[in-house]
Amino acid sequence: MARTKDLTVAERIRSKFAILTRAERQLANTMLESYPVSGLGSITTVAEASDVSTPTVVRMAKKLGFGGFPELQAALRAELEATISNPITKHDRWTEGAPDTHILNRFADAVTENLRQTLRLLDPEDFNAIAALLADRQRSVHVVGGRITRSLADYFFTHMQVIRDGMTLIPSSAGTWPHYVLNMRSGDVLVAFDIRRYEHDILRLAEMARTRGAILVVFTDQWGSPAAQDAAHCIRCRIEVPSAWDSSVVTLFIVEAMIAAVETATWDQTRDRMRTLEELFDETKMFRKFV
Amino acid sequence: MARTKDLTVAERIRSKFAILTRAERQLANTMLESYPVSGLGSITTVAEASDVSTPTVVRMAKKLGFGGFPELQAALRAELEATISNPITKHDRWTEGAPDTHILNRFADAVTENLRQTLRLLDPEDFNAIAALLADRQRSVHVVGGRITRSLADYFFTHMQVIRDGMTLIPSSAGTWPHYVLNMRSGDVLVAFDIRRYEHDILRLAEMARTRGAILVVFTDQWGSPAAQDAAHCIRCRIEVPSAWDSSVVTLFIVEAMIAAVETATWDQTRDRMRTLEELFDETKMFRKFV
DNA sequence: CTGTTTCTGAAAATATGCCTTCAAAGTGTC
DNA sequence: GACACTTTGAAGGCATATTTTCAGAAACAG
């Protein structure tokens, strides 16, 4: 019948997170950040580290079921002692409370390994060159994806659209693609996502684009899309995971890093565009003010 | 010239042991016994544990080169933090040939840290429960995303559609949402993606769905969408990266792991569906035969 | 045995830590 | 827009934690 008694502080935070307020969540997050050491200082230290006031710390401790902050801290120390004196149980597991064989843990292993391999294989010069192309406002950028990678193309497009103008998202229906090729000028960039099984149509689009003088950038998997043959730049991502499908996590990672690189390169203009965007959002009242 | 500065507390004790008095040695021994946790309580606790007085503790701290007991304790905490965060973090640079400060390396650090934090906050039971809901073919599943998360919703939908029928992707235009709510039956599942800035409309949709008896599953960030309040299950992902935007990488990771979990749970049916799908693809000649 | 030195912990003094109160600001509602 | 409700940190009071003081105890030398 032991109830909250034998839960770790982390677990208590997890289970009570729903009823925590904004400042309390902020605190909870930093406490979990370098858990559990971050919670072992004085209440003042802990509060300052999360940019909240000391009353907030006390209030959260009580919400988690402790009498006060010192009680919470004692629990942390007890946990720490238990883990340290028990080095065998503590081998690295991503998700505590789930077995090693749980899909979350197996997936986490696979994805980090994919990330490592991908970055090992990636030429930073290539990456920089692509970023430079995308940052060049003289060039229009056209984005296309396949059956699965459409979502990635979409994500990339949405962000890039904030950063710069001259972005086009080519829809997934191949029928209208010639219309889009029509608008490509020499020096334009075509970013194509093509993961196995590689699509005939993407290859054909790439060829069409090249004859119009477009520069081809391909995001593909470790085996390489046939379209990559003609590509000026090609990013190969590892995509294997314990599943019948391939993983897009690493590809998304590279996409985001690329967006960040372009954003940095053109920060002055990007900042202005973002401000304007904020104002437009405010007018539409589409979003809640940040809580 | 850094002398005692970079020594651990344990090393300092060892080197100064000769000049310690009887009571101080007694203290030193118990402190080393379950080091370093034993030193993290209040000075009173520490003193009592070794059967010495608090002044003894202070005196020893000063002999070891600290200004006082709190300073010694801070050193212990710092050590602990270093040992705990070290084992995985301190691997070499991700991308060789690019400096540590290259966006790829900074991004890789941020994302793996996000992943670690997310999995710590995640309740595996919650994850399993969601997987079970999604695997239940009696329930229809409705998927919706916001401005940015639309791509994730789309990705999730595309894969789930292969696994099972009864999937609906709710479009991003809020105007037609009531039409979709009309089709929700009690026991159906609504999977909503809502990352800051949280959208008013998603919250309202969630409420509508709930009154129709739908079970709400929310994917959100570490601060928690307001829609998460009404949610039966909520997955919170860390999304901070060195960029003006938030990262969706970890969210996509969870989504993929979820897809894999559902796939495993319903493998018999899924396999059949995939075979049929392959045949359909073959007929359309949409893809190149695997190269 | 006495004086000297060193060590030790009780107790007082001081500094922080911790908690409560409360007013201001934010949010949701009518 | 006015109201109630929630959330939040500044300020202050009380409670510990930490340090200092100091006197007794122990060890040692002469």
XYZ file of C-alpha atoms in Angstrom, chain B:
291
model
C 49.849 27.228 -10.444
C 46.462 25.717 -9.705
C 47.145 23.694 -6.611
C 44.446 22.361 -4.392
C 41.868 23.914 -6.695
C 41.350 20.975 -9.030
C 41.675 18.190 -6.500
C 38.593 16.263 -5.508
C 37.496 16.389 -1.902
C 38.520 12.769 -1.503
C 42.009 13.547 -2.751
C 42.305 16.480 -0.428
C 41.320 14.333 2.512
C 43.894 11.774 1.572
C 46.691 14.280 1.185
C 45.892 16.102 4.403
C 45.091 13.004 6.412
C 48.380 13.161 8.262
C 47.629 16.496 9.855
C 44.086 15.606 10.875
C 43.265 15.059 14.535
C 41.487 12.075 16.011
C 37.952 13.451 15.693
C 38.685 14.799 12.255
C 39.951 11.434 11.031
C 36.827 9.808 12.347
C 34.828 12.299 10.324
C 36.992 11.865 7.253
C 36.487 8.129 7.318
C 32.724 8.224 7.481
C 32.667 10.843 4.763
C 34.677 8.608 2.488
C 32.510 5.656 3.351
C 29.561 6.468 1.137
C 31.254 9.209 -0.725
C 30.153 11.704 -1.810
C 26.522 11.519 -0.739
C 27.405 11.304 2.916
C 28.698 14.850 2.793
C 25.616 16.383 1.269
C 23.390 16.758 4.325
C 23.490 19.627 6.754
C 26.546 20.103 8.879
C 24.604 18.743 11.828
C 23.705 15.560 10.012
C 27.245 15.032 8.844
C 28.599 15.634 12.332
C 26.146 13.270 13.949
C 26.804 10.525 11.438
C 30.438 10.492 12.540
C 29.782 11.211 16.191
C 31.719 14.421 16.212
C 30.664 17.992 16.844
C 29.867 20.545 14.206
C 32.918 22.671 14.956
C 35.030 19.661 14.068
C 33.429 19.575 10.669
C 34.115 23.237 10.108
C 37.706 22.885 11.231
C 38.349 19.997 8.918
C 36.819 21.841 5.995
C 39.216 24.680 6.620
C 42.170 22.342 6.959
C 41.308 20.919 3.568
C 41.551 24.380 2.119
C 37.907 25.395 1.974
C 36.506 28.592 3.395
C 33.946 26.641 5.354
C 31.611 23.701 5.248
C 29.303 25.058 2.525
C 32.286 25.465 0.251
C 33.304 21.875 0.775
C 29.757 20.802 0.044
C 29.626 22.827 -3.145
C 32.794 21.065 -4.265
C 31.163 17.719 -3.615
C 28.141 18.684 -5.651
C 30.296 19.860 -8.528
C 32.198 16.575 -8.532
C 29.027 14.610 -8.484
C 27.579 16.534 -11.329
C 30.701 15.987 -13.372
C 30.710 12.240 -12.801
C 27.045 11.860 -13.484
C 26.877 13.810 -16.692
C 30.160 12.526 -17.972
C 29.804 8.914 -19.060
C 27.928 9.584 -22.253
C 28.312 13.267 -22.896
C 32.011 13.398 -23.224
C 32.408 11.467 -26.394
C 34.349 13.188 -29.119
C 33.053 15.615 -31.573
C 30.220 14.407 -33.712
C 31.400 15.713 -37.022
C 35.111 15.387 -37.421
C 36.674 18.075 -39.515
C 34.255 20.674 -38.219
C 34.954 22.668 -35.079
C 33.063 22.051 -31.858
C 31.207 25.229 -32.471
C 29.940 24.130 -35.851
C 26.184 24.104 -35.911
C 26.147 20.367 -36.628
C 28.018 19.589 -33.442
C 26.080 22.004 -31.306
C 22.849 20.677 -32.710
C 23.864 17.086 -32.105
C 24.645 17.871 -28.480
C 21.357 19.653 -27.986
C 19.279 16.965 -29.612
C 20.794 14.030 -27.739
C 20.381 15.953 -24.521
C 16.772 16.623 -25.455
C 16.279 12.954 -26.104
C 17.747 11.982 -22.783
C 15.600 14.468 -20.899
C 12.474 13.514 -22.757
C 12.870 9.863 -21.998
C 13.453 10.659 -18.365
C 10.210 12.562 -18.144
C 8.279 10.004 -20.138
C 6.171 7.464 -18.340
C 6.563 4.134 -20.156
C 3.142 3.077 -18.933
C 1.674 6.092 -20.633
C 3.514 5.226 -23.804
C 2.266 1.648 -23.696
C -1.274 2.783 -23.014
C -1.248 5.064 -26.034
C 0.165 2.294 -28.205
C -2.614 -0.002 -27.027
C -5.269 2.600 -27.861
C -3.850 3.100 -31.324
C -3.627 -0.628 -31.905
C -7.293 -1.103 -31.091
C -9.042 -1.380 -34.422
C -12.438 -0.793 -32.843
C -11.478 2.836 -32.390
C -11.074 5.308 -35.177
C -8.044 7.553 -34.846
C -8.107 11.232 -35.775
C -4.869 13.156 -36.146
C -4.389 16.906 -36.061
C -1.430 19.266 -36.007
C -0.757 22.992 -35.881
C 1.177 25.413 -38.020
C 4.519 23.672 -37.580
C 3.470 20.325 -36.222
C 1.252 19.714 -39.202
C 4.182 17.944 -40.829
C 4.521 15.603 -37.869
C 0.815 14.850 -37.890
C 1.100 14.134 -41.575
C 4.059 11.804 -41.076
C 2.314 9.970 -38.285
C -0.837 9.639 -40.323
C 0.920 8.324 -43.416
C 2.545 5.492 -41.503
C -0.452 4.638 -39.383
C -2.571 4.452 -42.486
C -0.467 1.543 -43.636
C -0.817 -0.215 -40.309
C -4.564 0.083 -39.853
C -7.757 1.470 -41.281
C -9.978 3.987 -39.560
C -7.357 6.743 -39.715
C -8.331 10.347 -40.401
C -6.010 13.280 -40.921
C -7.737 16.476 -39.909
C -6.604 19.291 -42.204
C -4.902 22.349 -40.820
C -7.707 24.742 -41.725
C -9.763 25.090 -38.556
C -12.861 26.096 -40.494
C -13.867 22.579 -41.426
C -13.001 21.001 -38.086
C -16.598 20.707 -36.875
C -17.244 18.432 -39.853
C -14.576 16.113 -38.563
C -15.827 16.255 -35.005
C -19.185 15.130 -36.363
C -17.591 11.813 -37.332
C -16.021 11.149 -33.971
C -17.647 8.411 -31.958
C -17.297 7.720 -28.311
C -14.089 5.796 -27.692
C -12.355 7.206 -30.754
C -8.879 8.598 -30.310
C -7.826 12.138 -31.136
C -4.069 12.550 -31.471
C -3.184 16.240 -31.308
C 0.224 17.816 -31.816
C 0.555 21.138 -30.049
C 3.887 22.858 -29.524
C 4.330 26.442 -28.321
C 3.040 28.823 -29.363
C -0.045 26.867 -28.511
C -2.964 27.412 -30.787
C -6.377 28.455 -29.590
C -8.112 26.359 -32.162
C -6.439 23.108 -31.154
C -7.605 23.633 -27.605
C -11.133 24.203 -28.782
C -11.035 21.161 -31.033
C -9.825 19.072 -28.122
C -12.740 20.239 -26.027
C -15.254 19.511 -28.764
C -13.781 16.072 -29.265
C -13.930 15.301 -25.598
C -17.593 16.144 -25.311
C -18.154 13.660 -28.123
C -16.467 11.044 -25.964
C -13.177 10.922 -27.823
C -10.004 10.009 -25.948
C -7.441 12.752 -26.216
C -3.733 12.056 -26.748
C -1.488 15.109 -26.888
C 2.082 15.448 -28.116
C 3.497 18.663 -26.733
C 6.659 20.317 -25.453
C 8.210 20.381 -22.021
C 6.002 23.256 -20.928
C 2.805 21.500 -21.830
C 0.033 22.641 -24.122
C -3.141 23.849 -22.408
C -4.901 21.116 -24.330
C -2.893 18.622 -22.280
C -5.076 19.430 -19.299
C -7.992 17.483 -20.702
C -5.827 14.815 -22.236
C -6.078 11.173 -21.241
C -2.425 10.813 -22.212
C 0.222 13.375 -22.834
C 3.747 13.056 -24.227
C 6.048 15.939 -23.461
C 9.150 16.357 -25.584
C 12.148 18.585 -25.059
C 12.500 20.826 -28.032
C 15.217 23.364 -27.303
C 18.067 23.800 -29.760
C 20.533 26.557 -30.643
C 18.198 28.275 -33.057
C 15.334 30.741 -33.097
C 13.012 27.786 -33.577
C 12.175 24.693 -31.661
C 13.293 21.260 -32.691
C 10.879 18.553 -33.743
C 13.484 15.830 -33.852
C 12.640 14.298 -30.500
C 8.926 14.535 -31.151
C 9.457 12.677 -34.392
C 11.494 10.127 -32.504
C 8.619 9.423 -30.126
C 6.205 9.310 -33.021
C 8.308 6.733 -34.805
C 8.767 4.652 -31.690
C 5.009 4.779 -31.206
C 4.416 3.638 -34.759
C 6.844 0.782 -34.214
C 5.083 -0.207 -30.999
C 1.681 -0.299 -32.686
C 3.134 -2.150 -35.623
C 4.515 -4.816 -33.295
C 1.282 -5.138 -31.371
C -0.714 -5.782 -34.512
C 1.922 -7.401 -36.636
C -0.278 -10.104 -38.148
C -2.719 -7.710 -39.665
C -0.054 -5.160 -40.497
C 1.942 -7.712 -42.468
C -1.056 -8.535 -44.600
C -1.786 -4.907 -45.246
C 1.798 -4.233 -46.237
C 1.762 -7.103 -48.712
C -1.368 -5.791 -50.312
C 0.139 -2.340 -50.435
C 3.233 -3.699 -52.184
C 1.051 -5.301 -54.821
C -0.803 -2.069 -55.352
C 2.464 -0.208 -55.761
C 3.686 -2.765 -58.244
C 0.608 -2.198 -60.303
C 1.045 1.552 -60.359
C 4.744 1.229 -61.237
C 5.264 4.220 -59.032
C 8.534 3.037 -57.578
C 11.741 1.707 -58.987
C 12.404 -1.857 -58.048
C 14.749 -1.815 -55.117
C 18.203 -0.976 -56.375
